[in-house]
GROMACS .gro file of C-alpha atoms in nm:
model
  298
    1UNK     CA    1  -6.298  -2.684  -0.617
    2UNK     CA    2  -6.423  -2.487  -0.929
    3UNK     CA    3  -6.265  -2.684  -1.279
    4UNK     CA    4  -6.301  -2.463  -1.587
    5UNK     CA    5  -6.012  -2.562  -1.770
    6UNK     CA    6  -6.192  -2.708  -2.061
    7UNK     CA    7  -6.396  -2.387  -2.181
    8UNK     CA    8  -6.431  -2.451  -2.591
    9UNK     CA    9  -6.610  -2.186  -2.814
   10UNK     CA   10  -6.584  -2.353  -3.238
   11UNK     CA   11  -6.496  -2.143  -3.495
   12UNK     CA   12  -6.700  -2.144  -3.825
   13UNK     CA   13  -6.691  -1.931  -4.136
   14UNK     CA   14  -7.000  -1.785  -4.238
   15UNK     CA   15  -7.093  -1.590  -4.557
   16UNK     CA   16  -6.843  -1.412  -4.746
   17UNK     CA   17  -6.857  -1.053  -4.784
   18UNK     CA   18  -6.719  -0.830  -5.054
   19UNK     CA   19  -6.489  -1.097  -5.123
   20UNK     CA   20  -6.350  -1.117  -4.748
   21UNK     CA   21  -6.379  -1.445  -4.577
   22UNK     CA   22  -6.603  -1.371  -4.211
   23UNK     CA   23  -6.552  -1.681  -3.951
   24UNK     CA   24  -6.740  -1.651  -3.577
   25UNK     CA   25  -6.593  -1.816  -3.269
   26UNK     CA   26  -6.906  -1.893  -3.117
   27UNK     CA   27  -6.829  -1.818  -2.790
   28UNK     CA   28  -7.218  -1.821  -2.743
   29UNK     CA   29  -7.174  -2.213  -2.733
   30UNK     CA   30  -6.903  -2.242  -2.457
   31UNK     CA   31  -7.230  -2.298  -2.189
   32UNK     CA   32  -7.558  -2.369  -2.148
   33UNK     CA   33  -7.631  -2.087  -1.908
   34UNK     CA   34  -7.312  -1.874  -1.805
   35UNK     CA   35  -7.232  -1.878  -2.180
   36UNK     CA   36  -7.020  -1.598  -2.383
   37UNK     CA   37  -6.771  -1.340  -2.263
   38UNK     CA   38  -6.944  -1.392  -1.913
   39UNK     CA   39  -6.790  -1.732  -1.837
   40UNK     CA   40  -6.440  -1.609  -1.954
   41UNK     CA   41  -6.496  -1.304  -1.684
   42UNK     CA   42  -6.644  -1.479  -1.408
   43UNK     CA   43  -6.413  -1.783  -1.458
   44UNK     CA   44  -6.088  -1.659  -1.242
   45UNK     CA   45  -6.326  -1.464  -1.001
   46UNK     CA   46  -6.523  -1.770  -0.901
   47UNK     CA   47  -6.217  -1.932  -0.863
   48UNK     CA   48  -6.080  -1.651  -0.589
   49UNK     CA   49  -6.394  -1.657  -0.427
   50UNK     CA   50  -6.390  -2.007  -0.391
   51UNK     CA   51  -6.016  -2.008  -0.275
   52UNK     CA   52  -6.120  -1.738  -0.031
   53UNK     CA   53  -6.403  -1.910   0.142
   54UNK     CA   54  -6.655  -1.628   0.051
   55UNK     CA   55  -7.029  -1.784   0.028
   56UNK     CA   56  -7.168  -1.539  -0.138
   57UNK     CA   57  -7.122  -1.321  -0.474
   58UNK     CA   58  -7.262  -0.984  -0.493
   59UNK     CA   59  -7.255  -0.745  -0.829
   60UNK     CA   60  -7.447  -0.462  -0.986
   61UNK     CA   61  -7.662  -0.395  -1.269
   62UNK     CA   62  -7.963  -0.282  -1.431
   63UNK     CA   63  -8.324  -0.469  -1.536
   64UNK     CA   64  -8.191  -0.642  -1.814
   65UNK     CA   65  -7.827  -0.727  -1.781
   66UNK     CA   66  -7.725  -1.029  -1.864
   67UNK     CA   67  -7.421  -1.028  -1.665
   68UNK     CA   68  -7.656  -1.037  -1.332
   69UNK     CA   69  -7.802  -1.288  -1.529
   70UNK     CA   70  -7.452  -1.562  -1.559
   71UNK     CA   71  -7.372  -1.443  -1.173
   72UNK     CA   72  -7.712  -1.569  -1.080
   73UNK     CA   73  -7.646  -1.935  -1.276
   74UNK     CA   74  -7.279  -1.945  -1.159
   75UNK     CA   75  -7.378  -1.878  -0.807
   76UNK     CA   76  -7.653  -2.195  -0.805
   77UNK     CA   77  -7.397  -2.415  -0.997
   78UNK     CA   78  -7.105  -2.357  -0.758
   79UNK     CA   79  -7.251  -2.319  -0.459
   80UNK     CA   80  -7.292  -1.950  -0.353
   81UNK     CA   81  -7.558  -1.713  -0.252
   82UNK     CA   82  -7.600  -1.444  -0.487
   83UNK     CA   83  -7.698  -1.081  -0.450
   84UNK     CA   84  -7.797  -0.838  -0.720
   85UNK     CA   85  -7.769  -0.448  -0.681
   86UNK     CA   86  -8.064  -0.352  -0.970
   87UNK     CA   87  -8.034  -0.008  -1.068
   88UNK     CA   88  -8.366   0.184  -1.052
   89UNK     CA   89  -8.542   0.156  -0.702
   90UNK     CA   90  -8.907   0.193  -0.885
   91UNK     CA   91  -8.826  -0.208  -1.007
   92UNK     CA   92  -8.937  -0.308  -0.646
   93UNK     CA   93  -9.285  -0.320  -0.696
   94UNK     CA   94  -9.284  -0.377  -1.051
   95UNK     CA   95  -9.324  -0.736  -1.164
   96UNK     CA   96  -9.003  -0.901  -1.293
   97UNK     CA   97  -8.892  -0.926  -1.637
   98UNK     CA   98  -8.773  -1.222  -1.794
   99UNK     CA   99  -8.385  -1.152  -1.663
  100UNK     CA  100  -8.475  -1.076  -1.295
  101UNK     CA  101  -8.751  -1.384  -1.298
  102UNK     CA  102  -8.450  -1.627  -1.389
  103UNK     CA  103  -8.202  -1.511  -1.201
  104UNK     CA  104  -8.475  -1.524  -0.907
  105UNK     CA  105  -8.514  -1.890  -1.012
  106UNK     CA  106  -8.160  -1.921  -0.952
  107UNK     CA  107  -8.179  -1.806  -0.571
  108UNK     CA  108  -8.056  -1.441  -0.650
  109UNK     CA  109  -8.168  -1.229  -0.373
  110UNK     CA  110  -8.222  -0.805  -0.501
  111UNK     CA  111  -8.159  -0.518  -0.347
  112UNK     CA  112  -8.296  -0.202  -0.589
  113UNK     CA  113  -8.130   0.105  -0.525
  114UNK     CA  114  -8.181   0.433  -0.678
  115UNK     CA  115  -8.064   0.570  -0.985
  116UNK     CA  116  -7.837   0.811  -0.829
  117UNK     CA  117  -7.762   0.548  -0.521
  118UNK     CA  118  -7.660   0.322  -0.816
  119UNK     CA  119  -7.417   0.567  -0.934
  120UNK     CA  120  -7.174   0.525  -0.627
  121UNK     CA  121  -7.137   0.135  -0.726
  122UNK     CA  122  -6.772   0.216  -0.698
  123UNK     CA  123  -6.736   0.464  -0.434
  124UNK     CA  124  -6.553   0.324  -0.129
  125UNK     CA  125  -6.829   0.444   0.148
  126UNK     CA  126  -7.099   0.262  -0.088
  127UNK     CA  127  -6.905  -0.060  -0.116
  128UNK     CA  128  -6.858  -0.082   0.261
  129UNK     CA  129  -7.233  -0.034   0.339
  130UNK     CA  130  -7.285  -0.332   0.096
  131UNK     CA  131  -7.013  -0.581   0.295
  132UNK     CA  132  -7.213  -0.434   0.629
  133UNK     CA  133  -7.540  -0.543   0.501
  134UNK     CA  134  -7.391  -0.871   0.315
  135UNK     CA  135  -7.171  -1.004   0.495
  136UNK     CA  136  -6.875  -1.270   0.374
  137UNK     CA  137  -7.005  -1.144   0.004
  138UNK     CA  138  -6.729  -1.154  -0.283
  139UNK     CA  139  -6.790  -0.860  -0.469
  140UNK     CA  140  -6.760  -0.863  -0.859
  141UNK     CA  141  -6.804  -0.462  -1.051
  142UNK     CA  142  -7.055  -0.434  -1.299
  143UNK     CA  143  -7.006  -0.625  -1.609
  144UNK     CA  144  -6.768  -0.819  -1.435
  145UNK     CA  145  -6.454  -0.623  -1.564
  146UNK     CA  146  -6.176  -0.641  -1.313
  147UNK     CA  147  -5.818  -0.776  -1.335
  148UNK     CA  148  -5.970  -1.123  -1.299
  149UNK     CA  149  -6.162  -1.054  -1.562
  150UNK     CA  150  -5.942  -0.936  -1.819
  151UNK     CA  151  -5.766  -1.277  -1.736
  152UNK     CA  152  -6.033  -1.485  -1.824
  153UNK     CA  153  -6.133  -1.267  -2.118
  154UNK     CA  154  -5.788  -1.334  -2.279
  155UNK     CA  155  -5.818  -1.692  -2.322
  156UNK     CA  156  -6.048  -1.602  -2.570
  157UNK     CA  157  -5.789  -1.587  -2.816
  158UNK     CA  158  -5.547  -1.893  -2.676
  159UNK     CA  159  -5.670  -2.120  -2.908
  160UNK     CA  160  -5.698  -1.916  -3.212
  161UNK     CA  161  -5.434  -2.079  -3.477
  162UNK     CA  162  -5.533  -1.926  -3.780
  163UNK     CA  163  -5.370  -1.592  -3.907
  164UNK     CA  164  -5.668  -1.324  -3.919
  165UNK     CA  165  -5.652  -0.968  -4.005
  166UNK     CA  166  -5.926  -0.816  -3.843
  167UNK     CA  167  -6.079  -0.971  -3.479
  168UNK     CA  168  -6.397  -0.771  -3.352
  169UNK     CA  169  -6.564  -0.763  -3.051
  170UNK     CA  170  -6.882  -0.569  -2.928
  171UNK     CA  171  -6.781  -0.383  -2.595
  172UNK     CA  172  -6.981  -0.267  -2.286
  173UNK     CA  173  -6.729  -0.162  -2.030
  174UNK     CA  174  -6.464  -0.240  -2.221
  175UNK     CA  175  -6.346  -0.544  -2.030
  176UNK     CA  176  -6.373  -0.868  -2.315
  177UNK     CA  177  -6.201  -0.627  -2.588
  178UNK     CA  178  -5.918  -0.522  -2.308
  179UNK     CA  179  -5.897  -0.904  -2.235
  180UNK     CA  180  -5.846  -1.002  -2.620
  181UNK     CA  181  -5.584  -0.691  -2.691
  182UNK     CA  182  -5.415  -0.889  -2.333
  183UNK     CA  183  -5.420  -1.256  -2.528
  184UNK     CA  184  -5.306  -1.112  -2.878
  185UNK     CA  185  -5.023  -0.953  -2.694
  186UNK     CA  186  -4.918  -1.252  -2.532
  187UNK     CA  187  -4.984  -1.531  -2.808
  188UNK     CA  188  -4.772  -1.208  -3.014
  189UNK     CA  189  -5.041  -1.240  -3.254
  190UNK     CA  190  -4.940  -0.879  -3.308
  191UNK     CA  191  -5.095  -0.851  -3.689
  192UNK     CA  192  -5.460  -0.887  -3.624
  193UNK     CA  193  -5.600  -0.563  -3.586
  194UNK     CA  194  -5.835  -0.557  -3.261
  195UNK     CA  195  -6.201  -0.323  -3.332
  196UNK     CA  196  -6.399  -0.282  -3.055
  197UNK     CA  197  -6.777  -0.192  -3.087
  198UNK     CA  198  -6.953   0.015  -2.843
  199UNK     CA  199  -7.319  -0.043  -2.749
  200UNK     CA  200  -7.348   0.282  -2.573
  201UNK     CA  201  -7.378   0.610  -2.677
  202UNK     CA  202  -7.069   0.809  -2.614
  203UNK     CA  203  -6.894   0.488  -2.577
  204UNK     CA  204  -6.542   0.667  -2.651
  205UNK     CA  205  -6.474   0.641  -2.282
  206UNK     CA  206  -6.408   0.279  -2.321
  207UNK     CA  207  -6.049   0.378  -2.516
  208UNK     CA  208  -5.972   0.520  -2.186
  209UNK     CA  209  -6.110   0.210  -1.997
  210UNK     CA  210  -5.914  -0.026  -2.173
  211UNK     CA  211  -5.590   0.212  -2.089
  212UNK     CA  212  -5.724   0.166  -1.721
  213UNK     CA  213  -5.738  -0.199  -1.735
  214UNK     CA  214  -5.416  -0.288  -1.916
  215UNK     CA  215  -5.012  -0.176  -1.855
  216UNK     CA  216  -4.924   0.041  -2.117
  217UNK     CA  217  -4.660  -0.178  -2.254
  218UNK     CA  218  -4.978  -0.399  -2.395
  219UNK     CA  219  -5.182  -0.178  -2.536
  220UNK     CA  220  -4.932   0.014  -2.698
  221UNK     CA  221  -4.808  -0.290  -2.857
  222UNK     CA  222  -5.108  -0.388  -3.032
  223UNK     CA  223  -5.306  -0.297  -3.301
  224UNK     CA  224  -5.606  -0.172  -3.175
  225UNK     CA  225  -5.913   0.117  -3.187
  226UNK     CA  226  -6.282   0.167  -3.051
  227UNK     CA  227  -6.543   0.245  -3.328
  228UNK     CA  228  -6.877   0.382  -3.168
  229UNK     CA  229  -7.091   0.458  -3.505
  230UNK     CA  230  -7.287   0.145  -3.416
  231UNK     CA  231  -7.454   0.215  -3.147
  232UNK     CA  232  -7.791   0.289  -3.326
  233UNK     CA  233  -7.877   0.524  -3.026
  234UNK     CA  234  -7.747   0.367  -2.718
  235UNK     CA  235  -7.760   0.070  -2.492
  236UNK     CA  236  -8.058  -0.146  -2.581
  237UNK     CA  237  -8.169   0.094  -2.806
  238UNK     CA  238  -8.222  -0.020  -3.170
  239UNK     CA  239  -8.366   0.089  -3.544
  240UNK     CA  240  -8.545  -0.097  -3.816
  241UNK     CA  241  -8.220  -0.145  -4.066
  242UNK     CA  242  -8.066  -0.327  -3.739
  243UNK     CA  243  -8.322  -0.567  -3.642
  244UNK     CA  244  -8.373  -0.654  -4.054
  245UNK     CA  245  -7.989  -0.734  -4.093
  246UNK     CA  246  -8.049  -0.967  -3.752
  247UNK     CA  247  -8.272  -1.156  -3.924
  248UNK     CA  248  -8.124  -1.201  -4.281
  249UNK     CA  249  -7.823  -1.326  -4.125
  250UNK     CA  250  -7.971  -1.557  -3.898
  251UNK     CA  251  -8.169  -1.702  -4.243
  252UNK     CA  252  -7.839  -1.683  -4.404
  253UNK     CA  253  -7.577  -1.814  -4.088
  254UNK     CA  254  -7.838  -1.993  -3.904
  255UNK     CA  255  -7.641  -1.806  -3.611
  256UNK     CA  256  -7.882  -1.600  -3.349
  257UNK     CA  257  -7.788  -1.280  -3.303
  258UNK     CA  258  -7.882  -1.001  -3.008
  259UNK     CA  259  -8.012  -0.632  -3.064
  260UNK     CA  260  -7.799  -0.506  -2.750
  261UNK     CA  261  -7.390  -0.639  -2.893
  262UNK     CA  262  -7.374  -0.935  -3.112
  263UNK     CA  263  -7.574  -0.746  -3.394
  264UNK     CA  264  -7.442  -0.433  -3.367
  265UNK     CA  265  -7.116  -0.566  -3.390
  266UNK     CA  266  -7.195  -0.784  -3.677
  267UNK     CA  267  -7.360  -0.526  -3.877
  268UNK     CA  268  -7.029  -0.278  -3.794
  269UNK     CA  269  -6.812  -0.528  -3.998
  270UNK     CA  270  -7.030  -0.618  -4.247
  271UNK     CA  271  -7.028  -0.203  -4.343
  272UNK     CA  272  -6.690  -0.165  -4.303
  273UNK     CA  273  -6.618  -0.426  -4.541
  274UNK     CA  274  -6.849  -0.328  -4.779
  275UNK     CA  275  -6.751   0.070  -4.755
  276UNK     CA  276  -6.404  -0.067  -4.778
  277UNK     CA  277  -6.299   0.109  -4.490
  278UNK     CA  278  -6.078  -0.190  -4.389
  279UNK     CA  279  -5.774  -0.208  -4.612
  280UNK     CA  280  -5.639  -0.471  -4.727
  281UNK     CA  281  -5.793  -0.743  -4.460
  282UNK     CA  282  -5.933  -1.041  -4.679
  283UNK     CA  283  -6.022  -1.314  -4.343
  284UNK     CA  284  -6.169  -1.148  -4.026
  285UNK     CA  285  -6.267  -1.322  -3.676
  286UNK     CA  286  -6.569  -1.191  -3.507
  287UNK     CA  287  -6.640  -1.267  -3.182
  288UNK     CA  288  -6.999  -1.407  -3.069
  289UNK     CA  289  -6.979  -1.292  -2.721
  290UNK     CA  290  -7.384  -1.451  -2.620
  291UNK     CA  291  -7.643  -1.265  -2.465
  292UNK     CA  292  -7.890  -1.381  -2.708
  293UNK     CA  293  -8.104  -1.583  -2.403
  294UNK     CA  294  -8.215  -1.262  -2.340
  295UNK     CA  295  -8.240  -1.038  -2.621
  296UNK     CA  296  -8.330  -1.236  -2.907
  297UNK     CA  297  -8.456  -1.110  -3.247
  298UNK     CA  298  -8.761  -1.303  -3.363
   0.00000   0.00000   0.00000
């Protein structure tokens, strides 16, 4: 039986800017090891695998992902094998980063595959050579995002009671954003406007994910868009002015942010507010989603 009811994530207002109030719902805080948007996503799948009598949870992604990362953890604290598909097949000889090493610690076993293998993750013939090869394995897409997902990733927003006009969220795939625009529309918290921030270059595609992932009756209801001029040159990618806000507002918040979401996020609104590019909203939500265990800013 897998109990995760009682997930809690504070909120706390940080520095003003401009004159608009900024609060953070730490979501970073809601575990020591699955924590962020990764617990809400995994929550409802561990629960079907569990309910299913798979013993083993199998998912995709690349050197330094911290979603293979929370699989790893969630597979050693509820008691199932875990496989990780690594994208780039020259990893295999290669030592193992500070990712790979701990979710090795964690009893992860890795299979590297190609860059081009990789890019089949979700063809059908692919997926069925994986459930030859690992058998009885529950298999969760990269990043986690799947209806299950989207689930979990709404409860982010079930125990907001505040009125807030802006709520931002850094996005990979697109599946935490598509999961908040899900809660909004169901808690009919329909005058917060929802931004998403892309990490990745080109990340426009996500508007189209997020179409993917929800009926249209939701996300037509809601107040909602994708901004991708924060990406500071792509996934993991970064630039001086971006690691220097980082800092200042971890000597100003005390809050850690990462290079790879939280802080491109963060330094999104900040702009926004201060180019006045957001109307009239004076009291905006951001949402910590974690991932600084791994990509810290010292």
């Amino acid at each position: 039986m897998i109990n995760l009811d009682n997930i809690y994530a504070p909120i706390q207002e940080i520095e003003a800017v401009s004159g608009v109030s900024l609060f953070i719902k730490r979501e970073d805080l809601n575990h020591h090891e699955i924590m962020g948007n990764k617990l809400r996503k995994l929550k409802y799948n561990l629960i079907r695998a569990k309910e299913l009598n798979f013993s083993s949870l199998l998912s995709f992604g690349g050197a330094y992902s911290n979603h293979i990362l929370a699989l790893s953890a969630a597979g050693r604290i509820y008691g199932f094998k875990t496989i990780g598909i690594i994208r780039g097949e020259e990893l295999k000889n290669k030592e193992l980063n500070f990712v790979l090493s701990q979710a090795k610690q964690n009893g992860m076993e890795f299979y590297f595959v190609s860059r081009e293998e990789y890019k089949r993750k979700n063809e059908a013939e692919f997926i069925e050579k994986l459930r030859n090869k690992f058998e009885n394995s529950y298999i969760v897409p990269e990043g986690g995002s799947n209806d299950l997902a989207i689930k979990g990733a709404a409860e982010i927003v079930f125990d907001i009671d505040e009125h807030y006009d802006v709520i931002a969220c850094a996005c990979g795939t697109g599946g935490t954003v598509a999961g908040i625009i899900k809660g909004i529309y169901e808690r009919d918290l329909f005058d917060a406007k929802i931004i998403g921030f892309p990490v990745l270059k080109g990340g426009e595609f996500i508007v189209d994910e997020i179409k993917r992932f929800l009926p249209k009756e939701v996300y037509s209801k809601v107040n909602w868009e994708i901004n991708s001029n924060y990406h500071f040159g792509g996934y993991g990618k970064t630039k001086p002015e971006l690691i220097e806000f980082i800092r200042r507002f971890k000597n100003k918040n005390n809050i850690n942010l990462d290079y790879i979401y939280t802080g491109k996020m963060m330094y999104g609104i900040y702009d926004l507010v201060k180019s006045n590019k957001l109307g009239k909203a004076k009291k905006i939500l951001v949402i910590h989603t974690g991932g600084t265990q791994t990509a810290i800013v010292k």
